[in-house]
Every structure is written in structure tokens, then in C-alpha cells.
mmCIF file of C-alpha atoms and ligand atoms in Angstrom:
data_model
loop_
_atom_site.group_PDB
_atom_site.id
_atom_site.type_symbol
_atom_site.label_atom_id
_atom_site.label_comp_id
_atom_site.label_asym_id
_atom_site.label_seq_id
_atom_site.Cartn_x
_atom_site.Cartn_y
_atom_site.Cartn_z
ATOM 1 C CA MET R 222 223.739 -1.684 170.253
ATOM 2 C CA TYR R 223 222.959 -3.236 174.573
ATOM 3 C CA THR R 224 220.796 -2.050 176.559
ATOM 4 C CA LYS R 225 222.273 -1.906 180.632
ATOM 5 C CA LEU R 226 220.645 -3.771 183.135
ATOM 6 C CA ASN R 227 221.049 -3.055 186.851
ATOM 7 C CA THR R 228 222.984 -5.682 188.717
ATOM 8 C CA SER R 229 223.744 -3.999 191.447
ATOM 9 C CA HIS R 230 220.984 -5.835 193.538
ATOM 10 C CA THR R 231 222.900 -9.081 192.885
ATOM 11 C CA ALA R 232 225.560 -9.227 195.367
ATOM 12 C CA SER R 233 226.328 -7.039 198.418
ATOM 13 C CA ALA R 234 229.340 -5.341 199.489
ATOM 14 C CA PRO R 235 232.146 -8.207 200.496
ATOM 15 C CA VAL R 236 230.486 -10.621 198.358
ATOM 16 C CA HIS R 237 230.077 -8.402 195.427
ATOM 17 C CA GLU R 238 234.003 -8.670 195.216
ATOM 18 C CA MET R 239 233.689 -12.641 193.729
ATOM 19 C CA THR R 240 235.944 -14.240 191.379
ATOM 20 C CA LEU R 241 235.414 -17.174 190.258
ATOM 21 C CA ARG R 242 238.062 -19.222 193.082
ATOM 22 C CA ASP R 243 236.735 -17.200 195.752
ATOM 23 C CA ILE R 244 233.699 -19.431 194.398
ATOM 24 C CA ILE R 245 235.900 -21.935 194.325
ATOM 25 C CA PHE R 246 237.710 -21.889 197.600
ATOM 26 C CA ASN R 247 234.520 -20.191 199.626
ATOM 27 C CA ASP R 248 233.727 -23.804 201.213
ATOM 28 C CA ASP R 249 230.528 -21.536 202.683
ATOM 29 C CA ILE R 250 229.349 -21.815 198.517
ATOM 30 C CA LYS R 251 226.682 -24.918 198.418
ATOM 31 C CA PHE R 252 225.436 -24.191 194.478
ATOM 32 C CA ILE R 253 227.125 -23.632 192.067
ATOM 33 C CA LEU R 254 224.539 -22.934 188.424
ATOM 34 C CA SER R 255 226.158 -22.798 185.831
ATOM 35 C CA GLY R 256 223.789 -21.363 182.855
ATOM 36 C CA GLY R 257 223.592 -19.610 178.909
ATOM 37 C CA LYS R 258 222.955 -19.710 175.650
ATOM 38 C CA GLY R 259 222.996 -23.733 173.717
ATOM 39 C CA GLY R 260 226.199 -24.894 173.443
ATOM 40 C CA VAL R 261 228.265 -21.880 174.604
ATOM 41 C CA GLY R 262 230.107 -24.298 177.323
ATOM 42 C CA LYS R 263 228.185 -24.492 179.831
ATOM 43 C CA THR R 264 228.295 -28.523 180.722
ATOM 44 C CA SER R 265 231.733 -27.713 180.042
ATOM 45 C CA CYS R 266 232.210 -25.267 182.615
ATOM 46 C CA ALA R 267 230.212 -27.420 185.319
ATOM 47 C CA GLY R 268 231.821 -29.766 184.270
ATOM 48 C CA ALA R 269 235.310 -27.991 185.592
ATOM 49 C CA MET R 270 233.844 -25.793 188.784
ATOM 50 C CA ALA R 271 233.644 -29.575 189.668
ATOM 51 C CA VAL R 272 236.283 -31.452 189.079
ATOM 52 C CA LEU R 273 238.122 -28.499 191.376
ATOM 53 C CA SER R 274 235.511 -28.090 193.900
ATOM 54 C CA ALA R 275 236.319 -32.316 193.960
ATOM 55 C CA GLN R 276 239.971 -31.396 194.189
ATOM 56 C CA ARG R 277 239.484 -28.711 197.218
ATOM 57 C CA GLY R 278 238.737 -31.918 199.266
ATOM 58 C CA LEU R 279 234.763 -31.133 198.390
ATOM 59 C CA ARG R 280 232.071 -33.727 198.456
ATOM 60 C CA THR R 281 230.720 -33.015 195.268
ATOM 61 C CA LEU R 282 227.575 -33.625 193.051
ATOM 62 C CA VAL R 283 227.564 -32.609 189.359
ATOM 63 C CA VAL R 284 223.713 -32.693 188.111
ATOM 64 C CA SER R 285 222.671 -31.693 184.988
ATOM 65 C CA THR R 286 218.761 -30.357 184.769
ATOM 66 C CA ASP R 287 218.527 -30.468 180.227
ATOM 67 C CA PRO R 288 216.947 -32.779 179.117
ATOM 68 C CA ALA R 289 219.450 -33.529 176.685
ATOM 69 C CA HIS R 290 222.147 -34.732 178.830
ATOM 70 C CA SER R 291 225.833 -34.201 177.623
ATOM 71 C CA LEU R 292 228.163 -34.140 181.269
ATOM 72 C CA SER R 293 227.945 -38.091 179.587
ATOM 73 C CA ASP R 294 230.010 -36.644 176.953
ATOM 74 C CA SER R 295 231.387 -33.730 178.854
ATOM 75 C CA PHE R 296 232.977 -37.023 181.669
ATOM 76 C CA ASP R 297 232.744 -39.228 179.216
ATOM 77 C CA GLN R 298 231.477 -41.362 181.148
ATOM 78 C CA ASN R 299 228.069 -42.565 181.482
ATOM 79 C CA LEU R 300 226.131 -40.921 184.279
ATOM 80 C CA SER R 301 222.264 -41.543 182.792
ATOM 81 C CA GLY R 302 219.558 -43.344 184.202
ATOM 82 C CA GLY R 303 218.591 -40.715 186.940
ATOM 83 C CA GLU R 304 221.427 -42.761 190.204
ATOM 84 C CA ILE R 305 224.304 -40.890 191.637
ATOM 85 C CA VAL R 306 227.066 -42.306 190.077
ATOM 86 C CA ASP R 307 230.991 -42.353 191.602
ATOM 87 C CA ILE R 308 233.265 -40.618 188.622
ATOM 88 C CA ASP R 309 236.112 -42.747 187.978
ATOM 89 C CA GLY R 310 239.523 -41.390 188.580
ATOM 90 C CA MET R 311 238.358 -38.975 191.242
ATOM 91 C CA ASP R 312 237.613 -38.428 194.537
ATOM 92 C CA ASN R 313 235.348 -36.597 195.997
ATOM 93 C CA LEU R 314 233.454 -36.611 192.587
ATOM 94 C CA TRP R 315 229.570 -37.507 192.199
ATOM 95 C CA GLY R 316 228.269 -37.079 189.176
ATOM 96 C CA MET R 317 224.281 -37.594 188.218
ATOM 97 C CA GLU R 318 222.489 -37.114 184.466
ATOM 98 C CA ILE R 319 218.290 -35.687 185.654
ATOM 99 C CA ASP R 320 215.985 -39.071 184.696
ATOM 100 C CA THR R 321 212.359 -36.844 183.949
ATOM 101 C CA GLU R 322 210.935 -39.712 183.226
ATOM 102 C CA LYS R 323 212.080 -41.783 186.196
ATOM 103 C CA GLY R 324 211.463 -38.977 188.415
ATOM 104 C CA MET R 325 208.422 -38.203 186.719
ATOM 105 C CA LYS R 326 207.135 -42.877 187.982
ATOM 106 C CA GLU R 327 208.237 -41.955 190.987
ATOM 107 C CA PHE R 328 206.262 -39.350 191.959
ATOM 108 C CA GLN R 329 203.692 -41.030 191.025
ATOM 109 C CA GLU R 330 204.403 -44.231 192.150
ATOM 110 C CA GLN R 331 204.864 -42.179 195.467
ATOM 111 C CA LEU R 332 201.463 -40.390 194.993
ATOM 112 C CA GLY R 333 198.942 -43.426 193.927
ATOM 113 C CA GLN R 334 200.697 -44.901 197.509
ATOM 114 C CA SER R 335 199.540 -42.261 199.490
ATOM 115 C CA GLY R 336 196.572 -41.838 197.417
ATOM 116 C CA SER R 337 193.139 -40.636 198.754
ATOM 117 C CA ALA R 338 190.439 -39.389 197.771
ATOM 118 C CA ASP R 339 189.527 -35.793 198.899
ATOM 119 C CA MET R 340 192.848 -35.126 196.892
ATOM 120 C CA GLU R 341 192.332 -36.548 193.728
ATOM 121 C CA MET R 342 189.369 -34.873 193.993
ATOM 122 C CA ALA R 343 190.987 -31.798 194.751
ATOM 123 C CA SER R 344 193.183 -32.372 191.631
ATOM 124 C CA GLN R 345 190.200 -32.983 189.377
ATOM 125 C CA PHE R 346 189.268 -29.777 191.073
ATOM 126 C CA LEU R 347 192.341 -27.651 190.499
ATOM 127 C CA GLY R 348 192.941 -29.456 186.765
ATOM 128 C CA GLY R 349 189.671 -28.147 185.673
ATOM 129 C CA THR R 350 191.149 -24.673 187.021
ATOM 130 C CA GLU R 351 193.489 -22.787 183.988
ATOM 131 C CA SER R 352 195.086 -20.719 186.898
ATOM 132 C CA MET R 353 195.787 -23.589 189.164
ATOM 133 C CA ALA R 354 197.302 -25.787 185.955
ATOM 134 C CA LEU R 355 200.630 -28.026 187.131
ATOM 135 C CA PRO R 356 203.721 -26.300 186.063
ATOM 136 C CA GLY R 357 205.230 -28.877 182.613
ATOM 137 C CA SER R 358 206.669 -32.544 184.106
ATOM 138 C CA ASP R 359 210.593 -31.730 183.023
ATOM 139 C CA GLU R 360 211.285 -29.223 184.575
ATOM 140 C CA ALA R 361 209.031 -30.101 187.655
ATOM 141 C CA MET R 362 210.682 -33.679 187.395
ATOM 142 C CA ALA R 363 214.231 -31.783 187.131
ATOM 143 C CA PHE R 364 213.235 -29.294 190.260
ATOM 144 C CA GLY R 365 212.140 -31.960 191.983
ATOM 145 C CA LYS R 366 214.939 -33.744 191.791
ATOM 146 C CA MET R 367 216.924 -30.391 192.311
ATOM 147 C CA LEU R 368 214.978 -30.058 195.929
ATOM 148 C CA GLU R 369 216.032 -33.311 196.489
ATOM 149 C CA PHE R 370 219.569 -32.630 196.439
ATOM 150 C CA MET R 371 220.621 -29.081 197.747
ATOM 151 C CA ALA R 372 218.300 -30.709 201.195
ATOM 152 C CA ASP R 373 221.227 -33.447 201.539
ATOM 153 C CA THR R 374 223.659 -32.606 203.927
ATOM 154 C CA ASN R 375 225.750 -35.836 202.496
ATOM 155 C CA PHE R 376 228.169 -33.563 199.933
ATOM 156 C CA ASP R 377 229.618 -30.052 200.787
ATOM 157 C CA ARG R 378 228.666 -29.061 197.000
ATOM 158 C CA VAL R 379 225.846 -28.857 194.592
ATOM 159 C CA VAL R 380 227.017 -27.705 190.818
ATOM 160 C CA PHE R 381 224.245 -27.484 188.531
ATOM 161 C CA ASP R 382 224.752 -28.077 184.812
ATOM 162 C CA THR R 383 221.419 -26.406 183.820
ATOM 163 C CA ALA R 384 220.176 -26.667 180.490
ATOM 164 C CA PRO R 385 219.464 -23.445 178.002
ATOM 165 C CA THR R 386 218.388 -20.340 178.731
ATOM 166 C CA GLY R 387 214.854 -21.241 177.513
ATOM 167 C CA HIS R 388 214.298 -24.007 179.730
ATOM 168 C CA THR R 389 216.094 -22.846 182.760
ATOM 169 C CA LEU R 390 213.718 -20.033 183.425
ATOM 170 C CA LYS R 391 211.183 -21.470 183.286
ATOM 171 C CA LEU R 392 213.071 -25.141 186.186
ATOM 172 C CA LEU R 393 214.132 -21.363 188.016
ATOM 173 C CA GLU R 394 210.033 -19.330 187.944
ATOM 174 C CA LEU R 395 208.628 -22.713 188.734
ATOM 175 C CA PRO R 396 209.412 -22.315 193.324
ATOM 176 C CA ASP R 397 206.920 -19.187 193.045
ATOM 177 C CA LEU R 398 204.790 -21.161 190.827
ATOM 178 C CA LEU R 399 204.297 -24.392 192.913
ATOM 179 C CA ASP R 400 204.582 -22.186 195.952
ATOM 180 C CA SER R 401 201.223 -20.679 194.843
ATOM 181 C CA TRP R 402 199.921 -24.156 193.907
ATOM 182 C CA LEU R 403 200.351 -25.372 196.312
ATOM 183 C CA GLY R 404 199.065 -22.917 198.119
ATOM 184 C CA LYS R 405 196.018 -22.662 196.320
ATOM 185 C CA LEU R 406 196.094 -26.638 196.869
ATOM 186 C CA LEU R 407 196.486 -26.689 201.013
ATOM 187 C CA THR R 408 193.880 -24.426 201.523
ATOM 188 C CA LEU R 409 191.672 -26.168 199.507
ATOM 189 C CA ARG R 410 192.893 -29.354 200.621
ATOM 190 C CA GLN R 411 191.210 -27.828 204.365
ATOM 191 C CA ARG R 412 187.574 -26.506 202.772
ATOM 192 C CA LEU R 413 187.429 -30.134 201.810
ATOM 193 C CA SER R 414 188.606 -31.624 204.327
ATOM 194 C CA ALA R 415 185.798 -29.752 206.950
ATOM 195 C CA MET R 416 183.096 -31.178 204.407
ATOM 196 C CA MET R 417 184.862 -34.888 204.143
ATOM 197 C CA SER R 418 185.126 -35.412 207.989
ATOM 198 C CA GLY R 419 181.266 -33.820 207.851
ATOM 199 C CA LEU R 420 180.332 -36.506 205.802
ATOM 200 C CA LYS R 421 182.549 -39.057 207.381
ATOM 201 C CA ALA R 422 180.756 -38.388 210.630
ATOM 202 C CA PHE R 423 177.688 -38.394 209.048
ATOM 203 C CA PHE R 424 178.094 -42.132 207.513
ATOM 204 C CA GLY R 425 179.870 -42.934 210.748
ATOM 205 C CA GLY R 426 182.822 -43.626 208.927
ATOM 206 C CA ALA R 427 186.763 -43.876 210.370
ATOM 207 C CA GLU R 428 189.131 -40.741 209.748
ATOM 208 C CA GLU R 429 191.557 -42.389 207.774
ATOM 209 C CA GLN R 430 195.218 -41.686 207.577
ATOM 210 C CA ASP R 431 196.111 -39.107 204.727
ATOM 211 C CA ARG R 432 200.270 -38.855 204.107
ATOM 212 C CA SER R 433 199.539 -37.409 200.480
ATOM 213 C CA TRP R 434 198.956 -33.827 202.325
ATOM 214 C CA GLU R 435 201.418 -34.504 204.297
ATOM 215 C CA MET R 436 203.975 -34.588 201.432
ATOM 216 C CA LEU R 437 202.456 -30.877 199.613
ATOM 217 C CA GLN R 438 203.099 -29.733 202.683
ATOM 218 C CA GLU R 439 207.057 -30.980 203.301
ATOM 219 C CA THR R 440 207.140 -30.292 199.548
ATOM 220 C CA LYS R 441 206.146 -26.468 200.637
ATOM 221 C CA GLU R 442 209.193 -26.085 202.249
ATOM 222 C CA LYS R 443 211.066 -27.789 201.020
ATOM 223 C CA ILE R 444 210.903 -25.469 197.930
ATOM 224 C CA ARG R 445 210.341 -22.316 200.217
ATOM 225 C CA ALA R 446 213.351 -23.411 201.733
ATOM 226 C CA ALA R 447 215.275 -24.720 198.016
ATOM 227 C CA ARG R 448 213.853 -20.439 197.139
ATOM 228 C CA VAL R 449 215.782 -18.478 200.275
ATOM 229 C CA ALA R 450 219.768 -20.741 199.983
ATOM 230 C CA LEU R 451 218.491 -20.283 195.964
ATOM 231 C CA ALA R 452 219.032 -16.070 196.211
ATOM 232 C CA ASP R 453 221.655 -15.908 199.018
ATOM 233 C CA PRO R 454 224.518 -14.885 197.964
ATOM 234 C CA GLN R 455 226.946 -16.685 200.241
ATOM 235 C CA LEU R 456 225.232 -19.828 199.415
ATOM 236 C CA THR R 457 224.627 -19.805 195.967
ATOM 237 C CA GLN R 458 226.543 -18.373 193.252
ATOM 238 C CA PHE R 459 224.572 -19.044 189.723
ATOM 239 C CA VAL R 460 227.417 -18.485 186.444
ATOM 240 C CA VAL R 461 226.795 -17.375 183.446
ATOM 241 C CA VAL R 462 228.251 -18.717 180.858
ATOM 242 C CA MET R 463 228.023 -16.744 177.278
ATOM 243 C CA ILE R 464 230.678 -16.000 174.050
ATOM 244 C CA PRO R 465 231.492 -13.666 172.517
ATOM 245 C CA GLU R 466 229.014 -13.098 169.649
ATOM 246 C CA ALA R 467 225.684 -10.462 169.878
ATOM 247 C CA MET R 468 223.060 -13.332 169.845
ATOM 248 C CA ALA R 469 224.976 -14.686 173.431
ATOM 249 C CA VAL R 470 224.781 -10.867 174.652
ATOM 250 C CA PHE R 471 221.501 -10.812 173.582
ATOM 251 C CA GLU R 472 220.225 -14.237 175.886
ATOM 252 C CA THR R 473 222.187 -13.418 178.593
ATOM 253 C CA GLN R 474 221.094 -10.412 178.882
ATOM 254 C CA ARG R 475 217.193 -11.625 179.267
ATOM 255 C CA LEU R 476 218.760 -14.421 181.374
ATOM 256 C CA LEU R 477 220.587 -11.460 183.651
ATOM 257 C CA ALA R 478 217.032 -9.973 184.116
ATOM 258 C CA SER R 479 215.060 -12.595 185.067
ATOM 259 C CA LEU R 480 217.784 -14.252 187.594
ATOM 260 C CA ASN R 481 217.797 -10.417 188.833
ATOM 261 C CA THR R 482 213.803 -10.745 189.298
ATOM 262 C CA TRP R 483 213.993 -14.028 191.346
ATOM 263 C CA SER R 484 216.819 -12.319 193.108
ATOM 264 C CA ILE R 485 219.532 -15.108 192.119
ATOM 265 C CA PRO R 486 223.222 -14.098 192.918
ATOM 266 C CA VAL R 487 226.080 -13.444 189.794
ATOM 267 C CA THR R 488 228.537 -11.733 189.759
ATOM 268 C CA ASN R 489 230.905 -13.725 186.992
ATOM 269 C CA ILE R 490 230.309 -14.666 183.011
ATOM 270 C CA ILE R 491 232.535 -16.937 181.808
ATOM 271 C CA VAL R 492 232.827 -16.106 178.552
ATOM 272 C CA ASN R 493 234.272 -18.307 176.598
ATOM 273 C CA GLN R 494 235.832 -19.895 172.699
ATOM 274 C CA LEU R 495 237.500 -16.965 172.634
ATOM 275 C CA VAL R 496 239.263 -16.651 169.004
ATOM 276 C CA PRO R 497 243.145 -16.806 169.432
ATOM 277 C CA GLU R 498 245.474 -14.355 167.746
ATOM 278 C CA ASN R 499 246.672 -16.080 164.144
ATOM 279 C CA PRO R 500 248.276 -13.409 162.046
ATOM 280 C CA ASP R 501 248.650 -15.865 159.207
ATOM 281 C CA CYS R 502 244.935 -17.288 159.151
ATOM 282 C CA ARG R 503 242.063 -14.748 158.258
ATOM 283 C CA PHE R 504 239.393 -15.971 159.403
ATOM 284 C CA CYS R 505 240.717 -15.927 162.255
ATOM 285 C CA SER R 506 241.586 -12.959 161.848
ATOM 286 C CA ASN R 507 238.151 -11.731 160.985
ATOM 287 C CA ARG R 508 236.288 -13.770 163.536
ATOM 288 C CA ARG R 509 238.593 -12.349 166.049
ATOM 289 C CA ARG R 510 238.284 -8.818 164.962
ATOM 290 C CA MET R 511 234.001 -9.559 165.895
ATOM 291 C CA GLN R 512 235.039 -11.668 169.337
ATOM 292 C CA GLN R 513 236.912 -8.187 170.649
ATOM 293 C CA ALA R 514 234.340 -5.621 169.965
ATOM 294 C CA ASN R 515 231.445 -8.041 171.853
ATOM 295 C CA LEU R 516 234.029 -8.648 173.992
ATOM 296 C CA LYS R 517 234.077 -4.760 174.700
ATOM 297 C CA ASP R 518 230.781 -4.277 174.943
ATOM 298 C CA ILE R 519 230.516 -7.557 177.582
ATOM 299 C CA ARG R 520 232.805 -5.726 179.111
ATOM 300 C CA ASP R 521 231.226 -1.889 178.878
ATOM 301 C CA LEU R 522 227.469 -3.886 180.025
ATOM 302 C CA TYR R 523 229.182 -6.892 182.941
ATOM 303 C CA HIS R 524 231.467 -3.623 184.751
ATOM 304 C CA ASP R 525 230.298 -4.499 187.976
ATOM 305 C CA LEU R 526 230.133 -7.942 187.096
ATOM 306 C CA TYR R 527 233.808 -10.626 187.097
ATOM 307 C CA ILE R 528 234.489 -11.393 183.910
ATOM 308 C CA THR R 529 236.621 -14.463 183.412
ATOM 309 C CA GLU R 530 238.295 -15.315 179.564
ATOM 310 C CA VAL R 531 238.238 -18.390 178.047
ATOM 311 C CA PRO R 532 240.378 -19.317 174.665
ATOM 312 C CA LEU R 533 238.859 -21.508 172.110
ATOM 313 C CA PHE R 534 241.207 -24.781 172.049
ATOM 314 C CA ASP R 535 241.634 -26.999 169.696
ATOM 315 C CA HIS R 536 239.709 -29.889 170.801
ATOM 316 C CA GLU R 537 236.884 -30.517 172.799
ATOM 317 C CA ILE R 538 237.001 -30.800 175.572
ATOM 318 C CA ARG R 539 236.386 -34.325 177.878
ATOM 319 C CA GLY R 540 237.495 -36.273 180.684
ATOM 320 C CA ILE R 541 238.881 -35.328 184.168
ATOM 321 C CA GLU R 542 242.542 -34.196 182.695
ATOM 322 C CA GLU R 543 240.906 -31.709 180.125
ATOM 323 C CA LEU R 544 238.170 -30.491 182.882
ATOM 324 C CA THR R 545 240.991 -29.989 184.695
ATOM 325 C CA MET R 546 242.313 -27.940 182.515
ATOM 326 C CA LEU R 547 239.642 -25.439 181.587
ATOM 327 C CA GLY R 548 239.422 -25.382 185.403
ATOM 328 C CA LYS R 549 242.956 -23.786 185.996
ATOM 329 C CA ILE R 550 241.963 -21.650 183.379
ATOM 330 C CA LEU R 551 238.559 -20.327 185.336
ATOM 331 C CA ILE R 552 240.875 -19.468 188.187
ATOM 332 C CA GLY R 553 243.756 -17.599 186.890
ATOM 333 C CA GLU R 554 246.131 -20.973 187.098
ATOM 334 C CA GLU R 555 246.311 -20.814 183.850
HETATM 335 N N1 ATP T 52 237.567 -23.074 175.528
HETATM 336 C C1 ATP T 52 236.534 -24.211 173.838
HETATM 337 N N2 ATP T 52 237.406 -24.560 173.527
HETATM 338 C C2 ATP T 52 236.992 -26.173 173.066
HETATM 339 N N3 ATP T 52 235.839 -26.389 173.209
HETATM 340 C C3 ATP T 52 234.757 -26.264 173.804
HETATM 341 C C4 ATP T 52 235.496 -25.336 174.219
HETATM 342 N N4 ATP T 52 234.332 -25.058 174.846
HETATM 343 C C5 ATP T 52 233.061 -25.506 174.679
HETATM 344 N N5 ATP T 52 233.607 -26.436 173.755
HETATM 345 C C6 ATP T 52 232.917 -27.656 173.346
HETATM 346 O O1 ATP T 52 232.256 -26.697 173.087
HETATM 347 C C7 ATP T 52 231.044 -28.255 172.940
HETATM 348 C C8 ATP T 52 229.635 -27.998 173.853
HETATM 349 O O2 ATP T 52 230.331 -27.399 174.646
HETATM 350 P P1 ATP T 52 228.855 -28.176 176.502
HETATM 351 O O3 ATP T 52 228.700 -29.549 176.123
HETATM 352 O O4 ATP T 52 230.228 -27.692 177.060
HETATM 353 O O5 ATP T 52 228.551 -26.345 175.622
HETATM 354 P P2 ATP T 52 226.892 -26.930 176.507
HETATM 355 O O6 ATP T 52 226.587 -24.889 176.327
HETATM 356 O O7 ATP T 52 226.478 -27.006 178.139
HETATM 357 O O8 ATP T 52 225.960 -26.953 175.214
HETATM 358 P P3 ATP T 52 224.392 -27.220 175.632
HETATM 359 O O9 ATP T 52 223.440 -26.096 175.280
HETATM 360 O O10 ATP T 52 224.740 -28.368 174.323
HETATM 361 O O11 ATP T 52 224.914 -28.503 176.752
HETATM 362 C C9 ATP T 52 231.207 -29.412 173.876
HETATM 363 O O12 ATP T 52 232.233 -30.321 172.816
HETATM 364 C C10 ATP T 52 232.769 -28.828 173.835
HETATM 365 O O13 ATP T 52 233.967 -29.458 174.146
HETATM 366 MG MG1 MG T 53 224.993 -28.790 179.052
#
């Protein structure tokens, strides 16, 4: 029914042995990404993994890169506004929903302040060249923030609550895309610069300090560093969340294939919302049968990955207490 994927590249032998518990308890793991299809429990699992990390004493930041945020709902606390917020009732835990509009304004202001004539000229030139079109602003802004947090030494660990697969794939293809885009821009700048200094020398103008190009160069280096970190299984783990239903399996296949091409390490899948046994309820029994059949396929397909099963609760998962409970299931303590 499903196509088998080769996921074995994703981790070298010792890291491959990493269960969810090992990920949480391994202080070297700096970045955890929680991802998967819409509505499967990505935010709840990101929240739970962040709570577990903070409870262990790691200074932890949980960030939502999903433009349709629900981290605030999950923590039952307002985390919107694009600023890092202290999470109530927890030591060592901070949260933030990335505000892409605010980020875009900040970026434009930065460019405006450091703006230069040849930067503008190059942008116009690039704008007219289809192959050099700038990536979508939502993802670019989320990625910009991601870069910032990946370089932030204030936190021991950053847990990213990502958007449903499509958006997240666009986000994760950005490092390669931006790297090549910035490379072209910088080459063009070199050519323009030679031309401009020729002109300036001719007209007797002074050489201006140009921060925008320096900024681009720095950004390019940050992107390279993030790309390396994202592919390092000693630093990064992408935890795939899914439910035992055919549509989620198909989407997980696509997600794993892309993560595979970018060498983003995956060793764990969380299969969420498993209907518990209840012989008195026909509806529950039917759903359970369907889910168990899919679970068997999932186990076959991903026999080289750790699979953690999470039951469907009879209530929503909201607030620290609930997230702690989910966390205990994730690390096998309940
Ligand atoms: N095991 C579970 N049992 C009961 N409810 C759950 C379970 N897992 C998640 N939920 C609930 O399902 C809803 C969706 O969960 P969550 O927001 O974590 O999913 P998501 O994958 O982040 O969704 P989105 O794609 O919209 O971001 C929430 O109301 C959450 O409380
Ligand atoms: Mg979510």
C-alpha cells in the first residue's frame, strides 16, 4: 500500500539508538523540531518536549513557526506579539509565536537604515530576473527568526513547533535557496561595486560605507551555519508526529523523503491519538481496528525509526499540567 523509504541515512549508529527519552535527556541536542500533517498534535508534542527539557533544567525556548499559531492555546497563555515571553508556572521556559508581519517590518527598516544606491539597483535588477525571485515572505521571516534563535547562546535548547508539512517544507528548503540567491546577489554586488567605484573615482565622489552588503554576507554565513547544524544528528532532531490514518501516512512519506534529501536527522515518530480499547463502543472499536491496521503498516514502513504511541485523551491537552502528562508518555514514564 505504501512505498518504503530509505531513512537509514538519517543517523549514524549511536545516534540511531536515540529514543525520544534520549533526545530529551541528551544535553547536546540543541534543536528539536516537531512536524507533520495538520492537526495531528505537533504543537502539543512540541509543548510537551519543551516542558520536559525545562524541567530537566535546560534553558528552553519553544517557538512556533506556524503562521496559524496555536502555541498560546496549548500553553493557555498569550505568546503572540513576536517577543520572547516567560512561561508562567515554569522555570527555564520561554515561548514565542513568530510574528511574520512584525519581522518583515523590522527587516525592511534594517535595510532602509543601511540602504544604499547600488543595493537598490541590484534588488531591482534581481527582481526582474525570474530565477532570482525572493522566497515567500512568511517562510523567509520565520526562517530569519529561526536563524536568530539557532545562534542565540542564551538557550540550551530550542524546540520548534512547525506548521503543517507544506509550509514547513518551504521553510526548510530556504537555506539552500537563500544560499544560492545570496551568492548570486553578492557576485552581482562585486561587479556593480567595481563599476560604481570607477564612476565615483571619475566624478570625484567619496566611497560610502555600505552596511547592507556586510549584512548580506553575515546572513549568508549564518545560513550556512544553520544548514550544517540542521543536518547534524548530534545537535538536531526532527520528531515526526502523525496519527494512524492513511492520509497522515502519505503525508509522512512525503515529509520523510524531503527531510532525507536535506539530511535533516529523524529517529523518532510519534503516533498520536490512538483510540483505546472499549468493547462497549462500536464506533470506538471500528476506529480502533482501522487505526491498528495502519499502525501495523507504520511499524513495517518505519522499522528503523523509534515509534512512540500516544493514546487519544478524553479531553484537550492544554496548560503545563497536561503537557507534563503528555511528556511523561513521550519518555515512557507513564
Ligand atoms: N492525544 C490526544 N488526545 C486528545 N486530544 C489531543 C491529543 N493530541 C492533540 N490533541 C488535541 O488536538 C488538537 C490539535 O492538537 P495540536 O494543536 O497539538 O495539533 P497540531 O498538529 O499542532 O495542529 P495544527 O496543524 O493546527 O498546528 C488540540 O486541541 C489538542 O489539544
Ligand atoms: Mg500546531
